[in-house]
């Protein structure tokens, strides 16, 4: 069994083991006594083991090639030529590491706050981890689809069982949006299988397709990936899901699940349908800029901390899709593929950065919610006076969210804006609005919550973060600062894959399809 299979199946089996261990021999509920300790300790051990086992993906990765690495391939469903086909490149490997890094943090975040059905809670996150890694590692389209759909189940349970008062509404909306969009993707995958005789994603990328075929396939992929990003106007499920989800659910939802939409565009849409991507690039850029500008204004008027951060996530993910699709205006205007590579790299760096920053902000909201049981901005104020250590972390993450140089939030946005300048002034002008709006709604949040006048007598009795909470926030802060101050190692890992994708999207498939 290869390393990728271990990273997929170890947390899934570990989650099942947590379920078994979570019930004591006396039949007591898993939230009591030794059962609780066994649940979370086993979940932490499994998640940390997955993190350690994922490190060779980084240390043994050959950044000089765009070929798939750590490949595992064997027959799965012979009658339909479906394979158990795994591998990673410079796009998928960092996302797997991000998943492995954040899962132990989510386990620690729920250490004390989750008191009911703890075995089920921690097991759901471990199973979700394995399925998410499966999405990033799958190179067989049907295998990819199985992991893609299966991961909805544990997230559905996490929000529906441990969520807020409107959790049922949020879970149903989340499930319907994501599931229905994925049905169109499945139709496209089956069509390409019938043309190629294989479900290999790499074979799909070489498949000659006519313009009409490409447009229909692109739109089918768009239905699945745009919902997951989420792009405007199919974004409305995200704020509801974030508000109702428990802290760990919000962290994984923002940090990992949203990235699957961006990953889908660079793994499927761009290389498989390059001509349709070029033809529809104007639409994609327009939708991305609407997310950057309009959703930024929507974030400004939010009164709920989670909703504000959720809308901020939509705006920042708009930068990701802008970086991916700004390629065609750049080529039309300058013919310079270096600008194309800069946009793609910036979009990928923004995805990784957003995983750290959005996850950190939701963790900060979770810290406050555990103490005050309120997400309303108006219920806080002057938190710095009673929780100075927490305030320092929250200010750091807020500044990263606003794109402060030296933090991870600046790097990807800066690269996408530079690439946008190569496409035209107005692209860059509208894109740069995110720096202004991001600073506005983020600093407004910090001013009201951390430095504002005390609005609630409960704030005066708040206790600063514990050693466990300090460790959680410190680990994420290291990621935010490392990527902000020294992004070169991550950029180098992606470089060969970016150049290969540039070659793929600049080569038309129309002549080959004739």
Short mmCIF file of C-alpha atoms in Angstrom, two decimals:
data_model
loop_
_atom_site.label_atom_id
_atom_site.label_comp_id
_atom_site.label_asym_id
_atom_site.label_seq_id
_atom_site.Cartn_x
_atom_site.Cartn_y
_atom_site.Cartn_z
CA UNK A 1 0.00 0.00 0.00
CA UNK A 2 1.39 3.37 -1.03
CA UNK A 3 1.55 6.54 1.00
CA UNK A 4 -1.54 8.05 -0.65
CA UNK A 5 -3.66 5.01 0.14
CA UNK A 6 -2.46 5.14 3.73
CA UNK A 7 -3.40 8.81 4.01
CA UNK A 8 -6.87 8.06 2.61
CA UNK A 9 -7.77 4.91 4.50
CA UNK A 10 -5.96 5.39 7.81
CA UNK A 11 -8.21 8.27 8.97
CA UNK A 12 -11.31 6.50 7.66
CA UNK A 13 -10.47 3.32 9.58
CA UNK A 14 -9.37 5.45 12.53
CA UNK A 15 -12.77 7.14 12.51
CA UNK A 16 -14.52 3.78 12.63
CA UNK A 17 -12.25 2.76 15.51
CA UNK A 18 -13.12 5.97 17.37
CA UNK A 19 -16.78 5.05 17.04
CA UNK A 20 -16.06 1.63 18.55
CA UNK A 21 -13.91 2.96 21.38
CA UNK A 22 -16.33 5.78 22.12
CA UNK A 23 -18.79 3.49 23.86
CA UNK A 24 -17.68 2.10 27.21
CA UNK A 25 -18.17 -1.50 28.15
CA UNK A 26 -20.92 -0.43 30.56
CA UNK A 27 -22.87 1.05 27.69
CA UNK A 28 -22.49 4.63 28.89
CA UNK A 29 -22.81 7.38 26.25
CA UNK A 30 -19.59 8.40 24.58
CA UNK A 31 -19.66 11.86 26.12
CA UNK A 32 -18.96 10.60 29.63
CA UNK A 33 -15.80 10.07 31.63
CA UNK A 34 -13.18 7.77 30.20
CA UNK A 35 -15.21 7.37 27.02
CA UNK A 36 -14.74 11.06 26.24
CA UNK A 37 -11.00 10.90 26.86
CA UNK A 38 -10.61 7.80 24.72
CA UNK A 39 -12.59 9.36 21.88
CA UNK A 40 -10.58 12.49 21.55
CA UNK A 41 -7.20 10.97 22.40
CA UNK A 42 -7.56 8.32 19.72
CA UNK A 43 -8.80 10.90 17.21
CA UNK A 44 -5.82 13.13 18.00
CA UNK A 45 -3.35 10.27 17.69
CA UNK A 46 -4.78 9.17 14.31
CA UNK A 47 -4.82 12.72 12.94
CA UNK A 48 -1.26 13.40 14.11
CA UNK A 49 -0.10 10.10 12.61
CA UNK A 50 -1.65 11.11 9.28
CA UNK A 51 0.16 14.44 9.47
CA UNK A 52 3.51 12.76 10.11
CA UNK A 53 2.94 10.24 7.33
CA UNK A 54 2.09 13.04 4.90
CA UNK A 55 5.47 14.75 5.32
CA UNK A 56 7.26 12.54 2.72
CA UNK A 57 4.92 14.02 0.11
CA UNK A 58 6.85 17.26 0.66
CA UNK A 59 10.33 15.96 1.40
CA UNK A 60 10.41 13.39 -1.43
CA UNK A 61 8.52 15.47 -4.00
CA UNK A 62 10.41 16.23 -7.22
CA UNK A 63 9.60 19.87 -7.99
CA UNK A 64 11.40 19.73 -11.35
CA UNK A 65 8.69 17.71 -13.09
CA UNK A 66 4.98 18.11 -13.75
CA UNK A 67 4.48 14.34 -13.91
CA UNK A 68 2.27 12.66 -11.34
CA UNK A 69 4.21 11.32 -8.38
CA UNK A 70 3.58 8.68 -5.68
CA UNK A 71 1.39 6.95 -8.27
CA UNK A 72 -0.72 3.94 -7.31
CA UNK A 73 -2.67 2.18 -10.03
CA UNK A 74 -4.67 -1.04 -10.10
CA UNK A 75 -7.94 -2.28 -11.64
CA UNK A 76 -11.10 -1.51 -9.69
CA UNK A 77 -14.18 -2.16 -11.87
CA UNK A 78 -12.80 -4.04 -14.87
CA UNK A 79 -16.07 -4.11 -16.81
CA UNK A 80 -15.98 -0.34 -17.19
CA UNK A 81 -12.21 0.13 -17.17
CA UNK A 82 -12.39 1.96 -13.82
CA UNK A 83 -9.14 2.04 -11.87
CA UNK A 84 -7.98 2.75 -8.36
CA UNK A 85 -5.62 5.41 -9.70
CA UNK A 86 -3.89 7.85 -7.33
CA UNK A 87 -1.13 10.42 -7.73
CA UNK A 88 -0.17 13.98 -6.88
CA UNK A 89 1.47 16.93 -8.60
CA UNK A 90 2.30 20.49 -7.59
CA UNK A 91 -1.38 21.41 -7.37
CA UNK A 92 -2.74 18.54 -5.27
CA UNK A 93 0.18 17.85 -2.93
CA UNK A 94 0.00 21.19 -1.01
CA UNK A 95 -3.76 20.77 -0.58
CA UNK A 96 -3.28 17.29 0.90
CA UNK A 97 -0.71 18.66 3.33
CA UNK A 98 -3.08 21.49 4.28
CA UNK A 99 -5.80 18.91 4.99
CA UNK A 100 -3.48 16.80 7.11
CA UNK A 101 -2.27 19.90 9.00
CA UNK A 102 -5.70 21.28 9.86
CA UNK A 103 -7.38 18.04 10.98
CA UNK A 104 -5.44 17.72 14.29
CA UNK A 105 -6.15 21.40 14.91
CA UNK A 106 -9.87 20.78 14.45
CA UNK A 107 -9.68 17.85 16.86
CA UNK A 108 -7.98 20.05 19.46
CA UNK A 109 -10.50 22.82 18.84
CA UNK A 110 -13.34 20.49 19.83
CA UNK A 111 -11.47 19.03 22.79
CA UNK A 112 -13.55 20.71 25.50
CA UNK A 113 -16.39 22.37 23.60
CA UNK A 114 -18.00 19.18 22.24
CA UNK A 115 -19.77 17.34 25.03
CA UNK A 116 -22.43 15.28 23.29
CA UNK A 117 -21.79 12.36 20.96
CA UNK A 118 -18.09 13.03 21.00
CA UNK A 119 -17.15 9.74 19.35
CA UNK A 120 -19.39 10.49 16.40
CA UNK A 121 -18.07 14.06 16.19
CA UNK A 122 -14.39 13.15 16.03
CA UNK A 123 -15.04 10.11 13.84
CA UNK A 124 -16.87 12.29 11.31
CA UNK A 125 -13.86 14.57 10.96
CA UNK A 126 -11.42 11.69 10.56
CA UNK A 127 -13.57 10.06 7.88
CA UNK A 128 -13.97 13.44 6.20
CA UNK A 129 -10.19 13.87 6.19
CA UNK A 130 -9.67 10.60 4.33
CA UNK A 131 -12.35 11.43 1.76
CA UNK A 132 -10.97 14.93 1.15
CA UNK A 133 -7.47 13.57 0.59
CA UNK A 134 -9.04 11.06 -1.80
CA UNK A 135 -10.50 13.92 -3.84
CA UNK A 136 -7.10 15.58 -4.21
CA UNK A 137 -5.26 12.32 -4.95
CA UNK A 138 -7.71 10.61 -7.35
CA UNK A 139 -6.63 10.40 -11.00
CA UNK A 140 -9.55 8.22 -12.08
CA UNK A 141 -12.60 10.37 -12.72
CA UNK A 142 -15.12 7.89 -11.28
CA UNK A 143 -12.98 7.42 -8.18
CA UNK A 144 -12.79 11.20 -7.91
CA UNK A 145 -16.58 11.43 -8.14
CA UNK A 146 -17.06 8.80 -5.43
CA UNK A 147 -14.81 10.69 -3.00
CA UNK A 148 -16.36 14.03 -4.07
CA UNK A 149 -19.89 12.89 -3.23
CA UNK A 150 -18.99 10.76 -0.20
CA UNK A 151 -17.42 13.69 1.66
CA UNK A 152 -20.84 15.41 1.70
CA UNK A 153 -22.09 12.79 4.15
CA UNK A 154 -19.79 13.49 7.15
CA UNK A 155 -20.07 17.26 6.63
CA UNK A 156 -23.86 16.93 6.42
CA UNK A 157 -23.77 15.07 9.76
CA UNK A 158 -21.37 17.54 11.38
CA UNK A 159 -23.57 20.54 10.61
CA UNK A 160 -26.87 18.73 11.13
CA UNK A 161 -26.05 17.20 14.51
CA UNK A 162 -23.72 19.71 16.20
CA UNK A 163 -24.86 22.88 14.42
CA UNK A 164 -26.96 25.80 15.59
CA UNK A 165 -30.70 26.35 15.78
CA UNK A 166 -31.25 26.42 12.00
CA UNK A 167 -28.88 23.54 11.32
CA UNK A 168 -31.42 21.40 9.46
CA UNK A 169 -32.18 24.18 6.99
CA UNK A 170 -28.45 24.85 6.49
CA UNK A 171 -27.56 21.19 5.97
CA UNK A 172 -30.35 20.54 3.48
CA UNK A 173 -29.42 23.66 1.53
CA UNK A 174 -25.74 22.72 1.57
CA UNK A 175 -26.46 19.17 0.43
CA UNK A 176 -28.89 20.11 -2.35
CA UNK A 177 -26.65 22.80 -3.85
CA UNK A 178 -23.54 20.65 -3.90
CA UNK A 179 -25.19 17.37 -4.86
CA UNK A 180 -27.29 18.73 -7.72
CA UNK A 181 -24.32 20.55 -9.21
CA UNK A 182 -22.30 17.35 -9.11
CA UNK A 183 -24.88 15.43 -11.14
CA UNK A 184 -23.99 17.47 -14.22
CA UNK A 185 -20.31 16.72 -13.64
CA UNK A 186 -21.08 12.99 -13.59
CA UNK A 187 -22.86 13.28 -16.95
CA UNK A 188 -19.80 14.98 -18.44
CA UNK A 189 -17.48 12.31 -17.03
CA UNK A 190 -19.60 9.51 -18.50
CA UNK A 191 -19.67 11.25 -21.90
CA UNK A 192 -15.87 11.52 -21.97
CA UNK A 193 -15.56 7.89 -20.87
CA UNK A 194 -17.73 6.81 -23.81
CA UNK A 195 -15.44 8.78 -26.16
CA UNK A 196 -12.12 7.67 -24.69
CA UNK A 197 -12.88 4.25 -23.22
CA UNK A 198 -11.21 5.25 -19.95
CA UNK A 199 -12.01 7.22 -16.82
CA UNK A 200 -8.42 8.42 -16.46
CA UNK A 201 -8.33 12.17 -15.84
CA UNK A 202 -4.98 12.33 -17.65
CA UNK A 203 -6.59 10.65 -20.67
CA UNK A 204 -9.45 13.16 -20.55
CA UNK A 205 -6.90 15.98 -20.73
CA UNK A 206 -5.60 14.54 -24.03
CA UNK A 207 -9.05 13.88 -25.48
CA UNK A 208 -9.82 15.86 -28.70
CA UNK A 209 -13.10 17.74 -28.29
CA UNK A 210 -15.05 20.06 -30.58
CA UNK A 211 -16.14 23.55 -29.53
CA UNK A 212 -19.75 22.61 -28.72
CA UNK A 213 -18.61 19.55 -26.79
CA UNK A 214 -16.15 21.63 -24.81
CA UNK A 215 -18.72 24.30 -23.94
CA UNK A 216 -21.25 21.75 -22.69
CA UNK A 217 -18.60 19.89 -20.69
CA UNK A 218 -17.28 23.16 -19.27
CA UNK A 219 -20.78 24.18 -18.16
CA UNK A 220 -21.28 20.77 -16.56
CA UNK A 221 -18.05 21.18 -14.60
CA UNK A 222 -19.01 24.76 -13.79
CA UNK A 223 -22.22 23.55 -12.15
CA UNK A 224 -20.19 21.42 -9.73
CA UNK A 225 -17.14 23.57 -9.12
CA UNK A 226 -18.75 27.03 -9.01
CA UNK A 227 -21.09 25.86 -6.25
CA UNK A 228 -18.18 24.49 -4.26
CA UNK A 229 -15.96 27.61 -4.57
CA UNK A 230 -18.64 29.18 -4.20
CA UNK A 231 -19.01 31.74 -6.98
CA UNK A 232 -21.70 34.37 -7.18
CA UNK A 233 -24.67 33.80 -7.59
CA UNK A 234 -24.58 30.18 -6.30
CA UNK A 235 -22.95 31.23 -3.04
CA UNK A 236 -26.00 31.59 -0.81
CA UNK A 237 -25.58 28.21 0.87
CA UNK A 238 -22.21 29.12 2.38
CA UNK A 239 -23.16 31.82 4.93
CA UNK A 240 -25.97 29.63 6.27
CA UNK A 241 -23.69 26.59 6.52
CA UNK A 242 -20.95 28.57 8.27
CA UNK A 243 -23.26 30.22 10.77
CA UNK A 244 -24.90 26.95 11.80
CA UNK A 245 -21.79 24.71 11.69
CA UNK A 246 -19.76 24.04 14.85
CA UNK A 247 -16.32 25.65 14.95
CA UNK A 248 -14.53 22.61 13.50
CA UNK A 249 -17.06 22.34 10.70
CA UNK A 250 -16.60 26.00 9.77
CA UNK A 251 -12.82 25.60 9.74
CA UNK A 252 -12.84 22.59 7.41
CA UNK A 253 -15.59 24.03 5.25
CA UNK A 254 -13.70 27.27 4.64
CA UNK A 255 -10.15 25.93 4.63
CA UNK A 256 -10.54 22.73 2.60
CA UNK A 257 -13.96 22.14 1.05
CA UNK A 258 -14.06 25.48 -0.78
CA UNK A 259 -10.64 24.71 -2.29
CA UNK A 260 -12.09 21.68 -4.05
CA UNK A 261 -13.96 23.97 -6.41
CA UNK A 262 -10.77 25.80 -7.37
CA UNK A 263 -8.92 22.50 -7.63
CA UNK A 264 -11.63 21.17 -9.94
CA UNK A 265 -11.16 24.09 -12.32
CA UNK A 266 -7.41 23.51 -12.68
CA UNK A 267 -7.65 19.70 -12.78
CA UNK A 268 -10.65 19.41 -15.11
CA UNK A 269 -12.03 22.58 -16.70
CA UNK A 270 -8.85 24.33 -17.87
CA UNK A 271 -6.87 21.38 -19.30
CA UNK A 272 -9.84 19.34 -20.63
CA UNK A 273 -11.77 22.23 -22.24
CA UNK A 274 -9.17 24.95 -22.99
CA UNK A 275 -11.05 26.43 -25.97
CA UNK A 276 -14.35 26.65 -24.07
CA UNK A 277 -12.48 28.09 -21.07
CA UNK A 278 -11.11 30.80 -23.33
CA UNK A 279 -14.49 31.52 -24.88
CA UNK A 280 -16.20 31.75 -21.49
CA UNK A 281 -13.31 33.44 -19.67
CA UNK A 282 -15.09 36.81 -19.83
CA UNK A 283 -18.07 35.36 -17.96
CA UNK A 284 -15.85 33.72 -15.36
CA UNK A 285 -13.87 36.92 -14.81
CA UNK A 286 -17.08 38.94 -14.48
CA UNK A 287 -18.49 36.54 -11.87
CA UNK A 288 -15.15 36.60 -10.03
CA UNK A 289 -15.06 40.40 -9.93
CA UNK A 290 -18.66 40.52 -8.71
CA UNK A 291 -17.60 38.27 -5.85
CA UNK A 292 -14.59 40.47 -5.10
CA UNK A 293 -16.48 43.79 -5.15
CA UNK A 294 -20.17 43.17 -4.46
CA UNK A 295 -19.67 40.46 -1.82
CA UNK A 296 -17.08 42.71 -0.17
CA UNK A 297 -19.80 45.34 0.32
CA UNK A 298 -22.17 42.65 1.60
CA UNK A 299 -19.57 41.67 4.21
CA UNK A 300 -19.43 45.28 5.41
CA UNK A 301 -23.00 45.23 6.69
CA UNK A 302 -22.94 41.91 8.53
CA UNK A 303 -23.69 41.88 12.26
CA UNK A 304 -22.70 38.25 12.83
CA UNK A 305 -18.98 37.45 13.02
CA UNK A 306 -19.34 34.12 11.24
CA UNK A 307 -21.40 35.61 8.44
CA UNK A 308 -18.86 38.38 7.93
CA UNK A 309 -16.02 35.86 7.64
CA UNK A 310 -18.14 33.65 5.37
CA UNK A 311 -18.79 36.50 2.93
CA UNK A 312 -15.11 37.41 3.18
CA UNK A 313 -14.30 33.86 2.06
CA UNK A 314 -16.50 34.24 -1.02
CA UNK A 315 -14.72 37.48 -1.92
CA UNK A 316 -11.27 35.97 -1.45
CA UNK A 317 -12.13 32.85 -3.44
CA UNK A 318 -13.23 35.19 -6.24
CA UNK A 319 -9.56 36.11 -6.43
CA UNK A 320 -8.72 32.46 -7.01
CA UNK A 321 -11.00 32.08 -10.04
CA UNK A 322 -9.89 35.49 -11.32
CA UNK A 323 -6.27 34.33 -11.26
CA UNK A 324 -7.17 31.16 -13.16
CA UNK A 325 -9.23 32.76 -15.94
CA UNK A 326 -7.36 36.05 -16.40
CA UNK A 327 -5.04 33.98 -18.63
CA UNK A 328 -7.01 34.57 -21.83
CA UNK A 329 -7.21 38.39 -21.65
CA UNK A 330 -3.46 38.39 -20.96
CA UNK A 331 -2.76 36.21 -24.00
CA UNK A 332 -5.02 38.29 -26.23
CA UNK A 333 -3.42 41.55 -25.13
CA UNK A 334 0.25 40.64 -24.75
CA UNK A 335 0.79 37.02 -25.80
CA UNK A 336 2.94 36.75 -22.66
CA UNK A 337 2.54 33.40 -20.95
CA UNK A 338 4.59 34.53 -17.94
CA UNK A 339 1.61 36.63 -16.89
CA UNK A 340 -0.60 33.57 -17.28
CA UNK A 341 1.70 31.58 -15.00
CA UNK A 342 1.68 34.40 -12.47
CA UNK A 343 -2.12 34.41 -12.34
CA UNK A 344 -2.31 30.63 -11.92
CA UNK A 345 0.38 30.62 -9.22
CA UNK A 346 -1.29 33.52 -7.45
CA UNK A 347 -4.63 31.72 -7.46
CA UNK A 348 -3.06 28.59 -5.97
CA UNK A 349 -1.15 30.55 -3.32
CA UNK A 350 -4.37 32.38 -2.46
CA UNK A 351 -6.12 29.04 -1.94
CA UNK A 352 -3.48 27.83 0.49
CA UNK A 353 -3.34 31.18 2.29
CA UNK A 354 -7.10 31.34 2.60
CA UNK A 355 -7.00 27.89 4.18
CA UNK A 356 -4.81 29.23 6.98
CA UNK A 357 -6.43 32.64 7.41
CA UNK A 358 -10.12 31.73 7.19
CA UNK A 359 -9.56 28.69 9.39
CA UNK A 360 -7.80 30.88 11.95
CA UNK A 361 -10.59 33.47 12.00
CA UNK A 362 -13.24 30.81 12.54
CA UNK A 363 -11.13 29.37 15.35
CA UNK A 364 -11.03 32.84 16.93
CA UNK A 365 -14.81 33.14 16.70
CA UNK A 366 -15.05 29.69 18.27
CA UNK A 367 -12.91 30.80 21.21
CA UNK A 368 -15.24 33.73 21.87
CA UNK A 369 -18.39 31.68 21.32
CA UNK A 370 -17.28 29.05 23.84
CA UNK A 371 -17.11 31.81 26.46
CA UNK A 372 -20.03 34.08 25.55
CA UNK A 373 -22.29 31.83 23.42
CA UNK A 374 -22.85 34.68 21.00
CA UNK A 375 -21.60 35.46 17.50
CA UNK A 376 -23.10 38.96 17.39
CA UNK A 377 -20.52 41.70 16.94
CA UNK A 378 -22.63 44.07 19.04
CA UNK A 379 -22.30 41.77 22.07
CA UNK A 380 -18.56 42.33 22.30
CA UNK A 381 -16.12 45.18 22.67
CA UNK A 382 -12.94 45.72 24.65
CA UNK A 383 -11.92 42.07 24.48
CA UNK A 384 -8.27 43.18 24.46
CA UNK A 385 -8.62 44.27 28.09
CA UNK A 386 -9.46 40.80 29.37
CA UNK A 387 -7.96 38.56 26.66
CA UNK A 388 -4.75 40.28 25.48
CA UNK A 389 -3.09 37.12 24.14
CA UNK A 390 -6.19 36.19 22.19
CA UNK A 391 -6.50 39.76 20.89
CA UNK A 392 -2.95 39.63 19.52
CA UNK A 393 -3.73 36.51 17.50
CA UNK A 394 -7.07 37.83 16.25
CA UNK A 395 -5.47 41.09 15.09
CA UNK A 396 -2.74 39.15 13.26
CA UNK A 397 -5.27 36.96 11.43
CA UNK A 398 -7.48 39.96 10.66
CA UNK A 399 -4.54 41.82 9.12
CA UNK A 400 -3.69 38.74 7.08
CA UNK A 401 -7.30 38.63 5.89
CA UNK A 402 -6.93 42.27 4.82
CA UNK A 403 -3.81 41.40 2.79
CA UNK A 404 -1.11 42.98 4.96
CA UNK A 405 2.37 42.55 3.42
CA UNK A 406 4.36 39.99 5.38
CA UNK A 407 1.34 37.75 5.85
CA UNK A 408 0.09 34.99 3.60
CA UNK A 409 -2.95 37.03 2.59
CA UNK A 410 -0.79 39.44 0.63
CA UNK A 411 1.18 37.06 -1.59
CA UNK A 412 -1.53 35.47 -3.74
CA UNK A 413 -3.59 38.65 -4.04
CA UNK A 414 -0.54 40.67 -5.11
CA UNK A 415 0.37 38.14 -7.81
CA UNK A 416 -3.20 38.06 -9.17
CA UNK A 417 -3.34 41.87 -9.26
CA UNK A 418 -0.02 41.98 -11.12
CA UNK A 419 -1.33 39.44 -13.61
CA UNK A 420 -4.53 41.49 -13.97
CA UNK A 421 -2.47 44.54 -14.92
CA UNK A 422 -1.13 42.55 -17.87
CA UNK A 423 -4.72 41.97 -18.97
CA UNK A 424 -5.77 45.60 -18.60
CA UNK A 425 -6.05 48.46 -16.15
CA UNK A 426 -9.71 47.98 -15.28
CA UNK A 427 -9.22 44.32 -14.43
CA UNK A 428 -6.51 45.30 -11.97
CA UNK A 429 -8.51 48.25 -10.61
CA UNK A 430 -11.55 46.13 -9.79
CA UNK A 431 -9.38 43.32 -8.44
CA UNK A 432 -7.53 45.71 -6.14
CA UNK A 433 -10.85 46.75 -4.59
CA UNK A 434 -10.54 43.64 -2.45
CA UNK A 435 -7.62 45.26 -0.61
CA UNK A 436 -9.77 48.28 0.25
CA UNK A 437 -12.95 46.39 1.06
CA UNK A 438 -11.07 43.62 2.85
CA UNK A 439 -9.38 46.16 5.09
CA UNK A 440 -12.70 47.94 5.67
CA UNK A 441 -14.80 44.99 6.84
CA UNK A 442 -11.95 43.24 8.66
CA UNK A 443 -10.74 46.27 10.58
CA UNK A 444 -14.35 47.18 11.35
CA UNK A 445 -14.73 43.73 12.90
CA UNK A 446 -11.55 44.10 14.94
CA UNK A 447 -12.43 47.61 16.10
CA UNK A 448 -15.87 46.57 17.35
CA UNK A 449 -14.89 43.26 18.92
CA UNK A 450 -11.34 43.75 20.18
CA UNK A 451 -10.90 47.47 20.75
CA UNK A 452 -14.44 48.88 20.90
CA UNK A 453 -16.32 50.05 23.95
CA UNK A 454 -17.48 47.22 26.21
CA UNK A 455 -21.03 46.40 25.17
CA UNK A 456 -21.68 43.47 27.49
CA UNK A 457 -20.88 42.97 31.15
CA UNK A 458 -19.88 39.41 30.34
CA UNK A 459 -16.80 40.67 28.48
CA UNK A 460 -15.29 41.84 31.76
CA UNK A 461 -15.28 38.28 33.10
CA UNK A 462 -13.72 36.65 30.03
CA UNK A 463 -10.71 34.43 30.62
CA UNK A 464 -7.78 34.56 28.21
CA UNK A 465 -6.91 31.61 26.00
CA UNK A 466 -5.72 28.39 27.59
CA UNK A 467 -2.50 26.57 26.71
CA UNK A 468 -4.45 24.34 24.30
CA UNK A 469 -6.03 27.30 22.55
CA UNK A 470 -2.68 29.08 22.48
CA UNK A 471 -1.10 26.07 20.75
CA UNK A 472 -3.88 25.91 18.16
CA UNK A 473 -3.67 29.59 17.23
CA UNK A 474 0.14 29.59 17.34
CA UNK A 475 0.38 26.73 14.85
CA UNK A 476 -1.90 28.50 12.37
CA UNK A 477 -0.06 31.79 12.94
CA UNK A 478 3.20 30.09 11.97
CA UNK A 479 1.61 29.02 8.68
CA UNK A 480 0.28 32.52 8.00
CA UNK A 481 3.66 34.16 8.64
CA UNK A 482 5.74 31.46 6.93
CA UNK A 483 3.79 31.71 3.70
CA UNK A 484 3.78 35.49 3.90
CA UNK A 485 7.49 35.93 4.56
CA UNK A 486 8.88 33.01 2.53
CA UNK A 487 6.45 31.80 -0.17
CA UNK A 488 9.26 30.60 -2.44
CA UNK A 489 9.27 26.91 -1.35
CA UNK A 490 5.55 26.55 -2.06
CA UNK A 491 5.77 28.50 -5.31
CA UNK A 492 8.70 26.33 -6.44
CA UNK A 493 6.76 23.13 -5.73
CA UNK A 494 3.93 24.34 -7.97
CA UNK A 495 6.11 25.85 -10.70
CA UNK A 496 6.45 22.84 -13.01
CA UNK A 497 2.75 22.00 -12.75
CA UNK A 498 1.85 25.62 -13.48
CA UNK A 499 4.04 25.68 -16.60
CA UNK A 500 2.52 22.41 -17.78
CA UNK A 501 -0.99 23.81 -17.30
CA UNK A 502 -0.03 26.95 -19.23
CA UNK A 503 1.02 24.70 -22.13
CA UNK A 504 -2.26 22.79 -21.94
CA UNK A 505 -4.53 25.83 -21.95
CA UNK A 506 -2.66 27.56 -24.79
CA UNK A 507 -2.96 24.56 -27.13
CA UNK A 508 -6.29 24.32 -28.95
CA UNK A 509 -8.05 20.96 -29.17
CA UNK A 510 -10.26 21.99 -32.05
CA UNK A 511 -7.95 20.91 -34.88
CA UNK A 512 -7.34 17.54 -33.26
CA UNK A 513 -11.10 17.04 -32.94
CA UNK A 514 -11.73 17.53 -36.68
#
